[in-house]
PDB file of C-alpha atoms in Angstrom:
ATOM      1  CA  UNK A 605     -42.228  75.415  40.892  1.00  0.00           C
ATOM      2  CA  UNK A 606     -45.889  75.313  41.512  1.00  0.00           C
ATOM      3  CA  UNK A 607     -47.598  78.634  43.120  1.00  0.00           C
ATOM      4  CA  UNK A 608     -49.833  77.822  46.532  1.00  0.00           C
ATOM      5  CA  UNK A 609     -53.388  75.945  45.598  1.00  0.00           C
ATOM      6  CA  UNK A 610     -55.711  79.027  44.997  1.00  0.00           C
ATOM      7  CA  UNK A 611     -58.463  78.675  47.601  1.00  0.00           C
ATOM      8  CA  UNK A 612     -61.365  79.734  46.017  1.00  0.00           C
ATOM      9  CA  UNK A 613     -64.785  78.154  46.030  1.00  0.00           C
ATOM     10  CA  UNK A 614     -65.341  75.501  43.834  1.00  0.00           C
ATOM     11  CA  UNK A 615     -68.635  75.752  42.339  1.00  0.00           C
ATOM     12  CA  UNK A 616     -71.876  73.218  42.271  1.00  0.00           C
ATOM     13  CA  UNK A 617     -73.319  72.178  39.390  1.00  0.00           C
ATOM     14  CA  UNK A 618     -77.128  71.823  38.518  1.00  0.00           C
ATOM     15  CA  UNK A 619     -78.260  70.404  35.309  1.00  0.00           C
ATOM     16  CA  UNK A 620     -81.943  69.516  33.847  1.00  0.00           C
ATOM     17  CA  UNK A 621     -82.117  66.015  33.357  1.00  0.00           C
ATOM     18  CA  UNK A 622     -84.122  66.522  30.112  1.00  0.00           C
ATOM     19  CA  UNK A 623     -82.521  67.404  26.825  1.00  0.00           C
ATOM     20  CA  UNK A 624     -79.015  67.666  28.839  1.00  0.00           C
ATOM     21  CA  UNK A 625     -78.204  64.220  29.749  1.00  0.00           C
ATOM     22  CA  UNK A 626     -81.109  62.027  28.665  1.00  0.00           C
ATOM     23  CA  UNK A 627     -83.986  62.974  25.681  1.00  0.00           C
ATOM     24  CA  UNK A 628     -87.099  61.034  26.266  1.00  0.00           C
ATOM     25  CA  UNK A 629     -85.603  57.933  27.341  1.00  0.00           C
ATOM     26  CA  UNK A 630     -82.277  57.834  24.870  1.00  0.00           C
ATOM     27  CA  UNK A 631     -78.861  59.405  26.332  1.00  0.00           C
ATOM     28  CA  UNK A 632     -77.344  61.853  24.643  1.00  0.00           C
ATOM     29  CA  UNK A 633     -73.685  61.157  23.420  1.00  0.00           C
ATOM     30  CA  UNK A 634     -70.927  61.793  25.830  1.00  0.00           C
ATOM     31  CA  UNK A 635     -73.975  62.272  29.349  1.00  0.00           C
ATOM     32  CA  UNK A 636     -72.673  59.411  31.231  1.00  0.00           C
ATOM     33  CA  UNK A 637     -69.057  60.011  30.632  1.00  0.00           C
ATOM     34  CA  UNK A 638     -69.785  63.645  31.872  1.00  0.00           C
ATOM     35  CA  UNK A 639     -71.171  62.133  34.886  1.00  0.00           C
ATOM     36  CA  UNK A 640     -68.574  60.042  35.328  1.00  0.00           C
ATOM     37  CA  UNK A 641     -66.015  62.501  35.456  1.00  0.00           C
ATOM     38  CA  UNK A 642     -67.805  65.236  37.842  1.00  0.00           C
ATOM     39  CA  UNK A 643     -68.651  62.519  40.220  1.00  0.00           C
ATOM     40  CA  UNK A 644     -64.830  61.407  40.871  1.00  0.00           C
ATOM     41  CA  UNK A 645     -63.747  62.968  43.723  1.00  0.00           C
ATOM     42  CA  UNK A 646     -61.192  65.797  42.835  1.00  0.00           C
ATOM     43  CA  UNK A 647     -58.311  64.223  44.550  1.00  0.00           C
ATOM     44  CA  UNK A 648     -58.155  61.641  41.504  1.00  0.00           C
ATOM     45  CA  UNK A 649     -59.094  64.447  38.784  1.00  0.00           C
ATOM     46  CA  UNK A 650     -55.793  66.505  40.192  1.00  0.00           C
ATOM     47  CA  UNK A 651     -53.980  65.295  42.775  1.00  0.00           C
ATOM     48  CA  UNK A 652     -51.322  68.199  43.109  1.00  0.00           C
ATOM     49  CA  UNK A 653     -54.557  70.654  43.239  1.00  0.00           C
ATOM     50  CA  UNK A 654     -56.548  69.121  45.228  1.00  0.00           C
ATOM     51  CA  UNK A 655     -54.463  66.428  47.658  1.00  0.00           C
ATOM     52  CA  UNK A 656     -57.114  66.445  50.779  1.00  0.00           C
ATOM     53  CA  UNK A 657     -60.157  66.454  48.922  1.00  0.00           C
ATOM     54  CA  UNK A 658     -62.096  63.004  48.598  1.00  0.00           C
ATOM     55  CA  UNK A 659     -65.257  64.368  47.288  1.00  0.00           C
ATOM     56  CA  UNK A 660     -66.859  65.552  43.387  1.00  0.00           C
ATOM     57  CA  UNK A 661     -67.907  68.841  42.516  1.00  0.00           C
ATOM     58  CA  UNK A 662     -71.351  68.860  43.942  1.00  0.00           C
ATOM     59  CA  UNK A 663     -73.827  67.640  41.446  1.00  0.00           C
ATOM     60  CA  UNK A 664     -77.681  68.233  41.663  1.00  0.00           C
ATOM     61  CA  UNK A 665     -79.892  67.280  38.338  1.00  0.00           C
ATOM     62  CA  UNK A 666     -83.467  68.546  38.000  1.00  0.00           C
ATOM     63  CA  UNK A 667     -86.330  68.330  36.260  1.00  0.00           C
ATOM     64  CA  UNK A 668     -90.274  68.922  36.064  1.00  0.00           C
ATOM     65  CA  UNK A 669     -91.415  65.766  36.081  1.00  0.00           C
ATOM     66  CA  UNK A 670     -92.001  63.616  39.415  1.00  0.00           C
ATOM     67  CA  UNK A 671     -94.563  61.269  39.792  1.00  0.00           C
ATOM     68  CA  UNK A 672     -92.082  59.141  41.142  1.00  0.00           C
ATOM     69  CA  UNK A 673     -89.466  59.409  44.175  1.00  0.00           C
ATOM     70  CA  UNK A 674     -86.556  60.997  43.914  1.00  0.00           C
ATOM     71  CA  UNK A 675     -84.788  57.435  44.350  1.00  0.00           C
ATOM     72  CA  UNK A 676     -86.714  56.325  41.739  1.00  0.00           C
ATOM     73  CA  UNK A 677     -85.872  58.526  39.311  1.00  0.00           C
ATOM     74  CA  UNK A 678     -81.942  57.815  39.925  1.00  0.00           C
ATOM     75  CA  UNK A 679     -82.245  54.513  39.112  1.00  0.00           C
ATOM     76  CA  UNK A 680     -83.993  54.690  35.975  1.00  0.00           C
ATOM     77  CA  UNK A 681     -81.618  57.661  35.160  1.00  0.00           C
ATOM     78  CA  UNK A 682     -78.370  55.434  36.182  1.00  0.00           C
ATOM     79  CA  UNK A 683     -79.880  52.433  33.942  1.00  0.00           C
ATOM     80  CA  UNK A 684     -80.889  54.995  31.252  1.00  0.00           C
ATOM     81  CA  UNK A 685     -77.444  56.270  31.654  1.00  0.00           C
ATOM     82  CA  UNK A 686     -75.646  52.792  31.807  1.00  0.00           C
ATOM     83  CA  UNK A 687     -74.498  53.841  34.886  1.00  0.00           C
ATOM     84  CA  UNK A 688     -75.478  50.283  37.351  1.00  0.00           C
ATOM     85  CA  UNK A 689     -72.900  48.820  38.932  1.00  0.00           C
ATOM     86  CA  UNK A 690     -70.404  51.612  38.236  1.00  0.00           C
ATOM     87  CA  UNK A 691     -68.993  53.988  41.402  1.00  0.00           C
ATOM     88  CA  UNK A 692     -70.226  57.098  40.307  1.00  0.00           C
ATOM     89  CA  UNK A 693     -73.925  56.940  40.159  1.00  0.00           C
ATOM     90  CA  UNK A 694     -76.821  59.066  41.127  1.00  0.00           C
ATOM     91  CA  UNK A 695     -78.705  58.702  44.195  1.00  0.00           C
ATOM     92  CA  UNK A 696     -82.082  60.260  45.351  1.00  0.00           C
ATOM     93  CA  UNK A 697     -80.682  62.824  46.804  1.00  0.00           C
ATOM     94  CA  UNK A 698     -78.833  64.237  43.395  1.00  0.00           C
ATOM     95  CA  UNK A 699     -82.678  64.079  42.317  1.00  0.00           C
ATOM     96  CA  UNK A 700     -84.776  67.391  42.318  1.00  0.00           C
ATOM     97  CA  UNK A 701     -88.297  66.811  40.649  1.00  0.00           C
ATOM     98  CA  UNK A 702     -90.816  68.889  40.482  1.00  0.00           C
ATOM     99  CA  UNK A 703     -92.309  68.505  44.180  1.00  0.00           C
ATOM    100  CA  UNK A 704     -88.683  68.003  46.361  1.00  0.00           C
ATOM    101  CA  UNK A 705     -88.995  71.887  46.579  1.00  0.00           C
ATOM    102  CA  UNK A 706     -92.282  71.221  48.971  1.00  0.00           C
ATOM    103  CA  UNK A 707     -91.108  68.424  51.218  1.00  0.00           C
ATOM    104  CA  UNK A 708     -89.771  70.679  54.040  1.00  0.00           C
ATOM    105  CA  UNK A 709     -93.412  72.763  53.522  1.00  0.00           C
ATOM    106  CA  UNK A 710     -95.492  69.631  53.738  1.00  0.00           C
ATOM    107  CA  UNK A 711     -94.798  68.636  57.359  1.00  0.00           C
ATOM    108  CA  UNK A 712     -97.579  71.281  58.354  1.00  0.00           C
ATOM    109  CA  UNK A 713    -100.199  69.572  56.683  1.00  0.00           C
ATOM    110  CA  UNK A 714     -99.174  65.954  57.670  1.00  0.00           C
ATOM    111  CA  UNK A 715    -102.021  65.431  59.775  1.00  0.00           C
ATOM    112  CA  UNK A 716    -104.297  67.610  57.598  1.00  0.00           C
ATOM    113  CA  UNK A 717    -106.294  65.757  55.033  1.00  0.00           C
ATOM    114  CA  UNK A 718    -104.736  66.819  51.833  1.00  0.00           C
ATOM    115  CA  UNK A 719    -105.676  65.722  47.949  1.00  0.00           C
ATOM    116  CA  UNK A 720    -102.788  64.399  46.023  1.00  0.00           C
ATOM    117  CA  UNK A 721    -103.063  64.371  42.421  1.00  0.00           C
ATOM    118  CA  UNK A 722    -100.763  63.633  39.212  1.00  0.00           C
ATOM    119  CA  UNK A 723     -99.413  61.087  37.087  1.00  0.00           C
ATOM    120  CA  UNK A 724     -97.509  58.007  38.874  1.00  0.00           C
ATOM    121  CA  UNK A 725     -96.755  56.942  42.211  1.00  0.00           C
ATOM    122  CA  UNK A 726     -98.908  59.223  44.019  1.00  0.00           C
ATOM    123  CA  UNK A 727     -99.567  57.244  46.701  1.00  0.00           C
ATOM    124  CA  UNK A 728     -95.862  56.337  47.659  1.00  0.00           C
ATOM    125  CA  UNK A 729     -94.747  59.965  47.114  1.00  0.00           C
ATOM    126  CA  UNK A 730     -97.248  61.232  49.662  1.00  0.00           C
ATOM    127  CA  UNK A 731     -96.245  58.345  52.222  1.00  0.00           C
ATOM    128  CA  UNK A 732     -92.506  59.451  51.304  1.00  0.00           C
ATOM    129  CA  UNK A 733     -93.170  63.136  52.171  1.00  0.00           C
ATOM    130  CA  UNK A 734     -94.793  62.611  55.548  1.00  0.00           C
ATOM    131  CA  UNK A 735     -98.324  62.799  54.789  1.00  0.00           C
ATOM    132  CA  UNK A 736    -100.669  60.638  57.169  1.00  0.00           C
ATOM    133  CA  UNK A 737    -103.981  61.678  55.660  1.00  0.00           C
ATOM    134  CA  UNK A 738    -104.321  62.188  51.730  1.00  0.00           C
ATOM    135  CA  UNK A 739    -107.133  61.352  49.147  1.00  0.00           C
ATOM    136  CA  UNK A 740    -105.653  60.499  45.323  1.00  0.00           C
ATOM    137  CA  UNK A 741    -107.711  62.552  42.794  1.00  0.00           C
ATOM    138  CA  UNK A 742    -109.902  59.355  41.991  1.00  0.00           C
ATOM    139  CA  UNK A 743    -111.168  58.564  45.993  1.00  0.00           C
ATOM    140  CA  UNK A 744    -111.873  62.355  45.777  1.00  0.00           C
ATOM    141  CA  UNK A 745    -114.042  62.300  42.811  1.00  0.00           C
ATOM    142  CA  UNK A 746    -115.578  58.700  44.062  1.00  0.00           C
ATOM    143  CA  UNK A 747    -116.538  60.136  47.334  1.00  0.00           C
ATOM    144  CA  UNK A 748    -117.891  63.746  45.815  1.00  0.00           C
ATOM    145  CA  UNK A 749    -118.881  62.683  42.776  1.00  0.00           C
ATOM    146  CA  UNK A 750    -120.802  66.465  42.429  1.00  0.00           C
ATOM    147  CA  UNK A 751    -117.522  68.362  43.341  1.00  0.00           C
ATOM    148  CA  UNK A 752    -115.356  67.322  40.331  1.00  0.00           C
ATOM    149  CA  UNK A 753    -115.710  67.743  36.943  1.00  0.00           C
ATOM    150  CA  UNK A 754    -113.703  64.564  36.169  1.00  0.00           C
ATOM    151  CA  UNK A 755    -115.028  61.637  34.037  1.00  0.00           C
ATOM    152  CA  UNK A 756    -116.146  58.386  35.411  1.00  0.00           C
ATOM    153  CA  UNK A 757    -112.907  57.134  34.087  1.00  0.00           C
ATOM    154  CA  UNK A 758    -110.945  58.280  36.851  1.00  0.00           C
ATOM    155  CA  UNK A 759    -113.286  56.925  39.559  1.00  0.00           C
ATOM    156  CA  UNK A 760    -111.742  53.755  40.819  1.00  0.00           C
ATOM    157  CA  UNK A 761    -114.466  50.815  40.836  1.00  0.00           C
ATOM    158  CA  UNK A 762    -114.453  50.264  44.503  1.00  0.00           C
ATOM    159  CA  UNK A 763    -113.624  52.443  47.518  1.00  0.00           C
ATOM    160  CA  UNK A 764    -112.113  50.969  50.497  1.00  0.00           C
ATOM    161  CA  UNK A 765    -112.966  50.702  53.852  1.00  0.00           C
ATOM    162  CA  UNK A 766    -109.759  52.908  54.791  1.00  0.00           C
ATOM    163  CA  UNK A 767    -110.545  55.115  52.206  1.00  0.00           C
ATOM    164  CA  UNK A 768    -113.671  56.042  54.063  1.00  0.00           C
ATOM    165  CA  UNK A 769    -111.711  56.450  57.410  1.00  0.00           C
ATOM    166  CA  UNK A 770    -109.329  58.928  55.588  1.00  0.00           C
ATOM    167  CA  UNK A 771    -112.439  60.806  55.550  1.00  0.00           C
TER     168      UNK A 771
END
């Protein structure tokens, strides 16, 4: 006979995206089938265990990139992954990148003017995250030309009326 379900915690799992699951854009053997499995809900992993329990083991994956949003990143990791179209897939909010840690922080400086710089979606990232007023690196160094030691590369050729409002 089977002894009582023991009732401990089960734990969460957090994994780097990079060099775990995926390695530059290639999965690494076995990622997605990992996946798979820790996103079925533990009712259909062990039935006798676990017969009330319609969600996974909590699954977070993080890395230091961003430049993109979080939602963003789970689709290119579920087609990197093969995972479209399949039930267990990763959403945005299974996404931690390297700025997710400051969302709750930036809603103090949402109606601050704020510079947002790196490489991507800068723009969209700082609409995602609340902010109402924000220069990109480039505006910056158009408008202050003698403030920033950045090459004319990175001005952008013409600044925008409501670029100059921002201001």
């Amino acid at each position: 006979r089977r002894m009582e379900t023991n009732k401990r915690p089960l734990p969460g799992i957090v994994c780097d995206i990079d060099g775990v699951l995926v390695l530059d854009k290639t999965p690494l053997p076995f990622a997605a089938d990992m996946v798979q499995l820790v996103k079925t809900p533990l009712k259909q992993l062990d039935p006798e265990q676990f017969p009330n329990t319609e969600t996974p083991l909590p699954l977070v994956c993080l890395t230091n990139g961003g430049g993109l949003l979080e939602s963003a990143k789970a689709e290119s990791l579920n087609y990197i992954l093969k995972l479209e179209g399949l039930e267990h897939k990763f959403t945005g909010k299974e996404i931690l990148l390297n700025y997710t840690a400051l969302r709750p922080v930036m809603s103090e400086y949402k109606d601050r003017l704020v510079i947002v710089t790196g490489v991507g979606t800068m723009e969209a990232i700082a609409k995602d995250i609340g902010l109402k007023k924000y220069l990109t690196i480039e505006e910056y160094a158009h408008l202050y030309p003698d403030m920033v030691p950045v090459t004319g590369k990175a001005q952008p050729q013409v600044i925008t009326e409501e670029t100059r409002r921002k201001v």
